[in-house]
Every structure is written in C-alpha cells, then in structure tokens.
mmCIF file of C-alpha atoms in Angstrom:
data_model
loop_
_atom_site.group_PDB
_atom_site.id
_atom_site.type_symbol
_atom_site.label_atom_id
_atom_site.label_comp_id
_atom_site.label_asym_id
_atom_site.label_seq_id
_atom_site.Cartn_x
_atom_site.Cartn_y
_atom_site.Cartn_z
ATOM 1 C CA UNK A 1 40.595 55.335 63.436
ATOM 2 C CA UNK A 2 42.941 55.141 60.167
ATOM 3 C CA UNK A 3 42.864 58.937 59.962
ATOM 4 C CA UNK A 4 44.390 59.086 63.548
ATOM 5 C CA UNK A 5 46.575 56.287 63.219
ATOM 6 C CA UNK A 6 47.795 58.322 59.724
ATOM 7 C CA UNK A 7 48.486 61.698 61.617
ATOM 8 C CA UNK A 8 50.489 59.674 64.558
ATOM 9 C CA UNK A 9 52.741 58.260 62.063
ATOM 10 C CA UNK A 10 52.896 60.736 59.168
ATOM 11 C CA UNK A 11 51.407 64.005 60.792
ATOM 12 C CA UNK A 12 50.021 66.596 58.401
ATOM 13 C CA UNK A 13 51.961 69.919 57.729
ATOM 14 C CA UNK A 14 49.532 73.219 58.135
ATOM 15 C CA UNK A 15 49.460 74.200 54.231
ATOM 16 C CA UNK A 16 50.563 78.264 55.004
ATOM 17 C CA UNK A 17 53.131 77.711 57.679
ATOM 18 C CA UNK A 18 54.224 74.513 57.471
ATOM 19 C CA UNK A 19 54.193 73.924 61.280
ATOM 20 C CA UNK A 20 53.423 69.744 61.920
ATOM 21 C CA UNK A 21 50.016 70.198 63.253
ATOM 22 C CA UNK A 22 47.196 70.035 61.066
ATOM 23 C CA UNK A 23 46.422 70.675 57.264
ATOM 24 C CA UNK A 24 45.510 73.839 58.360
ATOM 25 C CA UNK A 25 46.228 74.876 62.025
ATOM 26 C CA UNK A 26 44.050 77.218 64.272
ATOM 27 C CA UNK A 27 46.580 80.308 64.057
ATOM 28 C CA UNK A 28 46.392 80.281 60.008
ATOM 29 C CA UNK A 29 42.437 79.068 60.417
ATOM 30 C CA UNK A 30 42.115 82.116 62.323
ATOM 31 C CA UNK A 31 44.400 84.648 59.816
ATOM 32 C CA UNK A 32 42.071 83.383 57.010
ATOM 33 C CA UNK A 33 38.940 83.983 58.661
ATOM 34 C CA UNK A 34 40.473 88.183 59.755
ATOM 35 C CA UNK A 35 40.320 88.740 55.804
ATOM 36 C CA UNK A 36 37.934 90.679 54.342
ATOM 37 C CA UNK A 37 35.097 89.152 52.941
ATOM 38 C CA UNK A 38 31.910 90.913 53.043
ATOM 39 C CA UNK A 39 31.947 92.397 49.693
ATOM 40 C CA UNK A 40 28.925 90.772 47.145
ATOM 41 C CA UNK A 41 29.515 87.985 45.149
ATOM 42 C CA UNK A 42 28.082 89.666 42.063
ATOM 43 C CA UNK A 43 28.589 93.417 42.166
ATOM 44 C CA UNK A 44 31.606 93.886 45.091
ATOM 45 C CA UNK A 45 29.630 95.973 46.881
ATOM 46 C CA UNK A 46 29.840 95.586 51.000
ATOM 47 C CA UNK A 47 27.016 93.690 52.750
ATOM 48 C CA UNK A 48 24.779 93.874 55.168
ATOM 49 C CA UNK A 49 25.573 92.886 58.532
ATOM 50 C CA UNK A 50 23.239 89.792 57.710
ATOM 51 C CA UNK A 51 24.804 88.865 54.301
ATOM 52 C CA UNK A 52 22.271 90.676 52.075
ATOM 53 C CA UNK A 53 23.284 93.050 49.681
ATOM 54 C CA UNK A 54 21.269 95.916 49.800
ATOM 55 C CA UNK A 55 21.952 96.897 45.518
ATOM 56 C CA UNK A 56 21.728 93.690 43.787
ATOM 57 C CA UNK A 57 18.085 92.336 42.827
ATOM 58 C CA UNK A 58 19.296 88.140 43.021
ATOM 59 C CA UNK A 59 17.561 84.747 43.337
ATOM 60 C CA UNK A 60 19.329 84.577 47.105
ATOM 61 C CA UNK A 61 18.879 86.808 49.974
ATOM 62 C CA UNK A 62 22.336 85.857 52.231
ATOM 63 C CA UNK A 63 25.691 85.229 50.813
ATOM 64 C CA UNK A 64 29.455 84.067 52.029
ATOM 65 C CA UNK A 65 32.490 83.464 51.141
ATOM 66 C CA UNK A 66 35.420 82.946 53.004
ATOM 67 C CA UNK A 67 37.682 84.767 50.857
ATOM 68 C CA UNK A 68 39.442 85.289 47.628
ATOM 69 C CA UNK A 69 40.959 82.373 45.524
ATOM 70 C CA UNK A 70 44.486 83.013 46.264
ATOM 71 C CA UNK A 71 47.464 81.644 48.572
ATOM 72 C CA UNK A 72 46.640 78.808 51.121
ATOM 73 C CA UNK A 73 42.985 79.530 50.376
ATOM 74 C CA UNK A 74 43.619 78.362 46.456
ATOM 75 C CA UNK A 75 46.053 75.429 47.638
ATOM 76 C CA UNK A 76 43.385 73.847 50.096
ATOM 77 C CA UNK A 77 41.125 73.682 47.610
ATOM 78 C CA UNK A 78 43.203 72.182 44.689
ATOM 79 C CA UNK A 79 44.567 69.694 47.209
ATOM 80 C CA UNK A 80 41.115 68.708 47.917
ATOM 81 C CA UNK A 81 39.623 68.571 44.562
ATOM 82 C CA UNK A 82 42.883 67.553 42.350
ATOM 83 C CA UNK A 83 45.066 65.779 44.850
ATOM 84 C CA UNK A 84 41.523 64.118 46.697
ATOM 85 C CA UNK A 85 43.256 65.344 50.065
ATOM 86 C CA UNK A 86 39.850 64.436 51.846
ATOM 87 C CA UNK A 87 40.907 65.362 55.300
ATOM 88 C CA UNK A 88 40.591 69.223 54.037
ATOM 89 C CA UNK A 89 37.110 69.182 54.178
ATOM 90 C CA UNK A 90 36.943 69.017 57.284
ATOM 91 C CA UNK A 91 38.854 72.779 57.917
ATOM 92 C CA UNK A 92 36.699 74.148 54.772
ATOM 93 C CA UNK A 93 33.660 73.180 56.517
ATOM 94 C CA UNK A 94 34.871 75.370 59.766
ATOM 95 C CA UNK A 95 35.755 78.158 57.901
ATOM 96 C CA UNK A 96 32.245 77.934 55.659
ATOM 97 C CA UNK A 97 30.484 77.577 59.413
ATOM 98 C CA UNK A 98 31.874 80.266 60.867
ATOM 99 C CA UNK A 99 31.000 82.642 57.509
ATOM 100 C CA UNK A 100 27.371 81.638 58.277
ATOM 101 C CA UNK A 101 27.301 81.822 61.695
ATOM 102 C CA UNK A 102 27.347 85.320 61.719
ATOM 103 C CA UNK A 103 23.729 84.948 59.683
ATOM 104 C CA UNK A 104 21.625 83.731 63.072
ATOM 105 C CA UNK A 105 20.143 81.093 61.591
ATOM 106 C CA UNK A 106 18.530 78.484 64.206
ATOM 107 C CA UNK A 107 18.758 75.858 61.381
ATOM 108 C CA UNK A 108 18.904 75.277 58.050
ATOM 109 C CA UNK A 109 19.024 73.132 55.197
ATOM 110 C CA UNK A 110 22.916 72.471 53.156
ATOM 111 C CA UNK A 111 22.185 71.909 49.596
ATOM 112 C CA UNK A 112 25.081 70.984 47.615
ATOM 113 C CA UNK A 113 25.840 71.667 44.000
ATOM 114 C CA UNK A 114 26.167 68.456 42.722
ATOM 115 C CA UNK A 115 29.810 67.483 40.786
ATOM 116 C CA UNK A 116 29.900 65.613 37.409
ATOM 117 C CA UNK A 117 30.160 62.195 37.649
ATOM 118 C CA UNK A 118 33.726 62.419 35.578
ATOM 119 C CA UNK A 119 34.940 64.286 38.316
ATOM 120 C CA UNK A 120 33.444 62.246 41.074
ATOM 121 C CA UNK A 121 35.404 58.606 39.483
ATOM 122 C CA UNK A 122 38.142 60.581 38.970
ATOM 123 C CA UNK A 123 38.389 61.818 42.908
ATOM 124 C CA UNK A 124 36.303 58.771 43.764
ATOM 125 C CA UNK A 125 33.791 61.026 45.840
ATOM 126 C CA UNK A 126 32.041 64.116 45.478
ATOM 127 C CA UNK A 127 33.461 66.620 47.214
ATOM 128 C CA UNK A 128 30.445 69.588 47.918
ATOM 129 C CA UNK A 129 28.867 66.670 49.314
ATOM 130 C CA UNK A 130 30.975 65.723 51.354
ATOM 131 C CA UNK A 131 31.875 69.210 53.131
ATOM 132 C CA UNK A 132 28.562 69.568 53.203
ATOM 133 C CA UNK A 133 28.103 66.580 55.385
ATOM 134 C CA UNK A 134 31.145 67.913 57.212
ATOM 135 C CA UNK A 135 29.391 71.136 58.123
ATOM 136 C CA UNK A 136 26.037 69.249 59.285
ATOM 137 C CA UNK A 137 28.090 67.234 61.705
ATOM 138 C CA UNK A 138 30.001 70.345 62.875
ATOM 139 C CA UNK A 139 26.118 72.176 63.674
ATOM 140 C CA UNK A 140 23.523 69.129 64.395
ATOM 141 C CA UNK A 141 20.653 72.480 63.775
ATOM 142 C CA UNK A 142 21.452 71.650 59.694
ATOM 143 C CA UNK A 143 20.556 69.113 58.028
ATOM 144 C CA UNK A 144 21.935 67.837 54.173
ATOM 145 C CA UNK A 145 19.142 67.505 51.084
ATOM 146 C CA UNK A 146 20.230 66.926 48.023
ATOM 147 C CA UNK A 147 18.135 68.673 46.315
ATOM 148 C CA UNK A 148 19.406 68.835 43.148
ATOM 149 C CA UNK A 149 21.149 66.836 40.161
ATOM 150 C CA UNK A 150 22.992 66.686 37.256
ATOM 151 C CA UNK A 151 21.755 67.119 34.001
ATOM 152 C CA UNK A 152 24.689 66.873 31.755
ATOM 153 C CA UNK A 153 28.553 66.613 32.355
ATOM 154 C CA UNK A 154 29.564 70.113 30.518
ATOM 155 C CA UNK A 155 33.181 70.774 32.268
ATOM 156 C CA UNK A 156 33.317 74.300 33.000
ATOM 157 C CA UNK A 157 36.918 74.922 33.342
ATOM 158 C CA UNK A 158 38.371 77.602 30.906
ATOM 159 C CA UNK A 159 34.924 77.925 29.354
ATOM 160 C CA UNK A 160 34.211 81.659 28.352
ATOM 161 C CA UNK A 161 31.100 83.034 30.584
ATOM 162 C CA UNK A 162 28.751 82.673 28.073
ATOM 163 C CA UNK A 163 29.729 79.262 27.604
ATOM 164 C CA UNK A 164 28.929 78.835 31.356
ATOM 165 C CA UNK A 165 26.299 81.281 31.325
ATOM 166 C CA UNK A 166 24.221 78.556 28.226
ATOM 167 C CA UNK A 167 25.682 75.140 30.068
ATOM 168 C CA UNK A 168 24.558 76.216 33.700
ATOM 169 C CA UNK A 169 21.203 76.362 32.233
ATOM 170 C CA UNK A 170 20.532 72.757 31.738
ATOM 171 C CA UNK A 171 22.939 71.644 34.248
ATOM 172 C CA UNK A 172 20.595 70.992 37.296
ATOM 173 C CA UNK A 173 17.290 69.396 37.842
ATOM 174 C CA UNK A 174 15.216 68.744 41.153
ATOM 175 C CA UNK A 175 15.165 65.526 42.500
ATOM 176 C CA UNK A 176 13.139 65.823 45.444
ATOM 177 C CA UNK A 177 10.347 67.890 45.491
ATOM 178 C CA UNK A 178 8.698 66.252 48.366
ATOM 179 C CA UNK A 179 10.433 68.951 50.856
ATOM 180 C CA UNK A 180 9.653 71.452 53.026
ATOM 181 C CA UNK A 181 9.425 75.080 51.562
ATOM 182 C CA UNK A 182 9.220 77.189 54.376
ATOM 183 C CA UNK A 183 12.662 76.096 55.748
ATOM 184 C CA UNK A 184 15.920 77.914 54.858
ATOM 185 C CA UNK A 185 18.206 76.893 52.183
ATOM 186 C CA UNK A 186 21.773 77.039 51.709
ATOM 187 C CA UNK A 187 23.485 76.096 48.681
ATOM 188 C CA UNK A 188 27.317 75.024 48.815
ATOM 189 C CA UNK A 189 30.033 75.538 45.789
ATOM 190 C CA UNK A 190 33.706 75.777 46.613
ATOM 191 C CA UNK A 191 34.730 78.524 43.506
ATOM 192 C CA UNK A 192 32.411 81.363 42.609
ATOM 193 C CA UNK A 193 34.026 82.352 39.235
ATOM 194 C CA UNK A 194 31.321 83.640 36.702
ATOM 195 C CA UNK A 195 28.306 82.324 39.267
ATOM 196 C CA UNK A 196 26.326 80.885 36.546
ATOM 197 C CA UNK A 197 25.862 77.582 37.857
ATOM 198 C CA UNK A 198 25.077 78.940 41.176
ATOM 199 C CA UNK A 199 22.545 81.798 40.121
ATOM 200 C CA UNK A 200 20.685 78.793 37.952
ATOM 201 C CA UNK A 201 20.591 76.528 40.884
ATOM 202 C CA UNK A 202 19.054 78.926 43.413
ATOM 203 C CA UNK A 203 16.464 80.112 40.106
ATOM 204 C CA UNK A 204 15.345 76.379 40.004
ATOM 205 C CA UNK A 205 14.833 76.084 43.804
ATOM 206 C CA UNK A 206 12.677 79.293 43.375
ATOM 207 C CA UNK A 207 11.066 77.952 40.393
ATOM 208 C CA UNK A 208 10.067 74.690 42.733
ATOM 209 C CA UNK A 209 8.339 77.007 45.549
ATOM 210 C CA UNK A 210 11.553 78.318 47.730
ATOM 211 C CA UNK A 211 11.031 81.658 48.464
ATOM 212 C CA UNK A 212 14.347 84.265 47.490
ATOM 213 C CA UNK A 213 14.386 84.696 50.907
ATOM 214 C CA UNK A 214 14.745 81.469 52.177
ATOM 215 C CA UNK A 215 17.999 80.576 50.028
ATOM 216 C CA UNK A 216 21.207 81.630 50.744
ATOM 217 C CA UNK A 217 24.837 80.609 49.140
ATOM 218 C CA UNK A 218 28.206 79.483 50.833
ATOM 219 C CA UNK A 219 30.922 79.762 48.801
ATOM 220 C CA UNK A 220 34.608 78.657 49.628
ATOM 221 C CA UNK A 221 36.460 81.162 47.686
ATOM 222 C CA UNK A 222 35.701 83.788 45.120
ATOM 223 C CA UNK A 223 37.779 83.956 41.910
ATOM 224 C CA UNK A 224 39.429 87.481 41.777
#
C-alpha cells in the first residue's frame, strides 16, 4: 500500500530514459534484455542453448547473466545496494527470470549468496535475499532455501583476486543439510567480478551431495 501511495505522489523516473513510469520501464526492460549475454562467465566463450558451456570443466552446469556491469545495468544495482532503493529488486528479479526461463526448468530451488552482516545494518536488509524472494513470487514453481551462511565478514571490494580467491574459501558454510538433493539449484549474486565466492559456494553445495548438474548460477551483471 505505501509503495503505491509513494509512486501516486512522487512517481519513479525509469533510470535510462528518464520517462515518469517506473524505475525501470518495459521499453528499457526490454533493450536490456536484446543485449548479448550468452558468453561464459569464466572463459567468454558462447553457450549452449541451455546455459552450459560446452569448454569449461565447473562446479555448475547452467549459467546467466543479464549483462555486463555498465550503464543503467551498473546504476540499478548501486541504487539498490548503496542507495537501499528496494523497489529495484523487483525489475532485477524480471530480468534474472527471464535469463532462466530460457533454461526449461519446471522448478527449482533460489539459493542466495548470503551478504555480510556490515552490509546488511548498513542497507538494513539483505539484498540477494530479497530478489531472491522477488523472483519466487514472480514463478510460484521456485521456491527460496537458504542454504548457506556466512563465515566471516572479509569485504571484497578492491581486494586483488587472490585476496578473494583465499577469503571466498572460508566465507560460506551449510546451514541446512536436511534438503532435498535431487532437486535443482540456483544460486543468486548480483556482480560476477573474479567468481570466487560463487565457484566456492556451488563447490560446498557439491561437497554436501548436490550433483554439478543440479546447480546452476544467476548472476545480475558481469564485471567487464
């Protein structure tokens, strides 16, 4: 109700046009979504219609992303995670869904990578969890676990990749391991920069009994 009242009396401008619509209206949405983003996340090579890539030998089967970290891709995102814009979530999840849509999966399972808890006072919510609860809502076949916690607060911003690379290591830790293994996974990040945190979060779920090819990664954008 507040959210409606809030665009009736100080209506959002779309982010890449600037037309009073939306934080991101349907014609932009649907510019976005005509870029080209079926290259892999780790060696650039194209994919497979299904989101595999047929050269890399990874923890994951299918990957996404909706595109590169640049223009209104890079401002939705900082106004989401540095200005706490919540409302954005909701046109990250659609552009995520539609990504994975093009995987035919009847259902599946959002994990999200979970955010320090610095970051999470400081933005006073966690925001992978929350588009990830923004996608579920958007497909009622998917359902949000998470899977996963932090095991230390190491900020990763402007750390060197092997600084990363040594952090992501320790940075995760199951905290359910009372679920289903046979389902399919799909673990969220917004910014796919070195992928260390993302490559040791889908080793752990395979550690815990996931098979490679039941986890898959959504990423928002890819650092270029």
């Amino acid at each position: 109700m507040f959210s409606e009242l809030g665009d009736i009396f100080c209506p959002q401008r779309c982010l890449s046009c600037g037309k009073t619509d939306k934080i991101l209206c349907d014609c932009c949405k649907k510019n976005l979504l005509k870029a080209k983003a079926d290259s892999c996340l780790v060696c650039g090579r194209q994919l497979n219609m299904q989101g595999i890539c047929p050269n890399c030998d990874l923890p994951f089967s299918r990957q996404c992303h909706v595109g590169v970290r640049g223009g209104v891709l890079k401002d939705l995102i900082n106004c989401y995670k540095y200005q706490s814009i919540r409302s954005i979530s909701f046109s990250l999840a659609d552009l995520l869904s539609v990504r994975i849509m093009n995987w035919g999966l009847s259902d599946a399972v959002l994990v999200p990578l979970p955010t320090i808890a610095k970051h999470i006072r400081e933005r006073g919510f966690d925001h992978i969890q929350r588009l990830a609860l923004c996608m579920a809502k958007q497909n009622i076949n998917y359902a949000v676990e998470p899977l996963l916690s932090r095991a230390n607060n190491c900020v990763q911003v402007g750390a060197s990749e092997e600084v990363r690379a040594s952090q992501a290591k320790t940075a995760y830790v199951m905290t359910n391991l009372g679920f289903a293994r046979g389902k399919n996974y799909i673990l969220l990040d917004d910014v796919w920069t070195t992928g260390s945190s993302m490559l040791c979060a889908c080793n752990l779920l395979a550690q815990n009994g996931i098979a490679t090819q039941n986890i898959a990664v959504a990423i928002i954008a890819k650092s270029v």
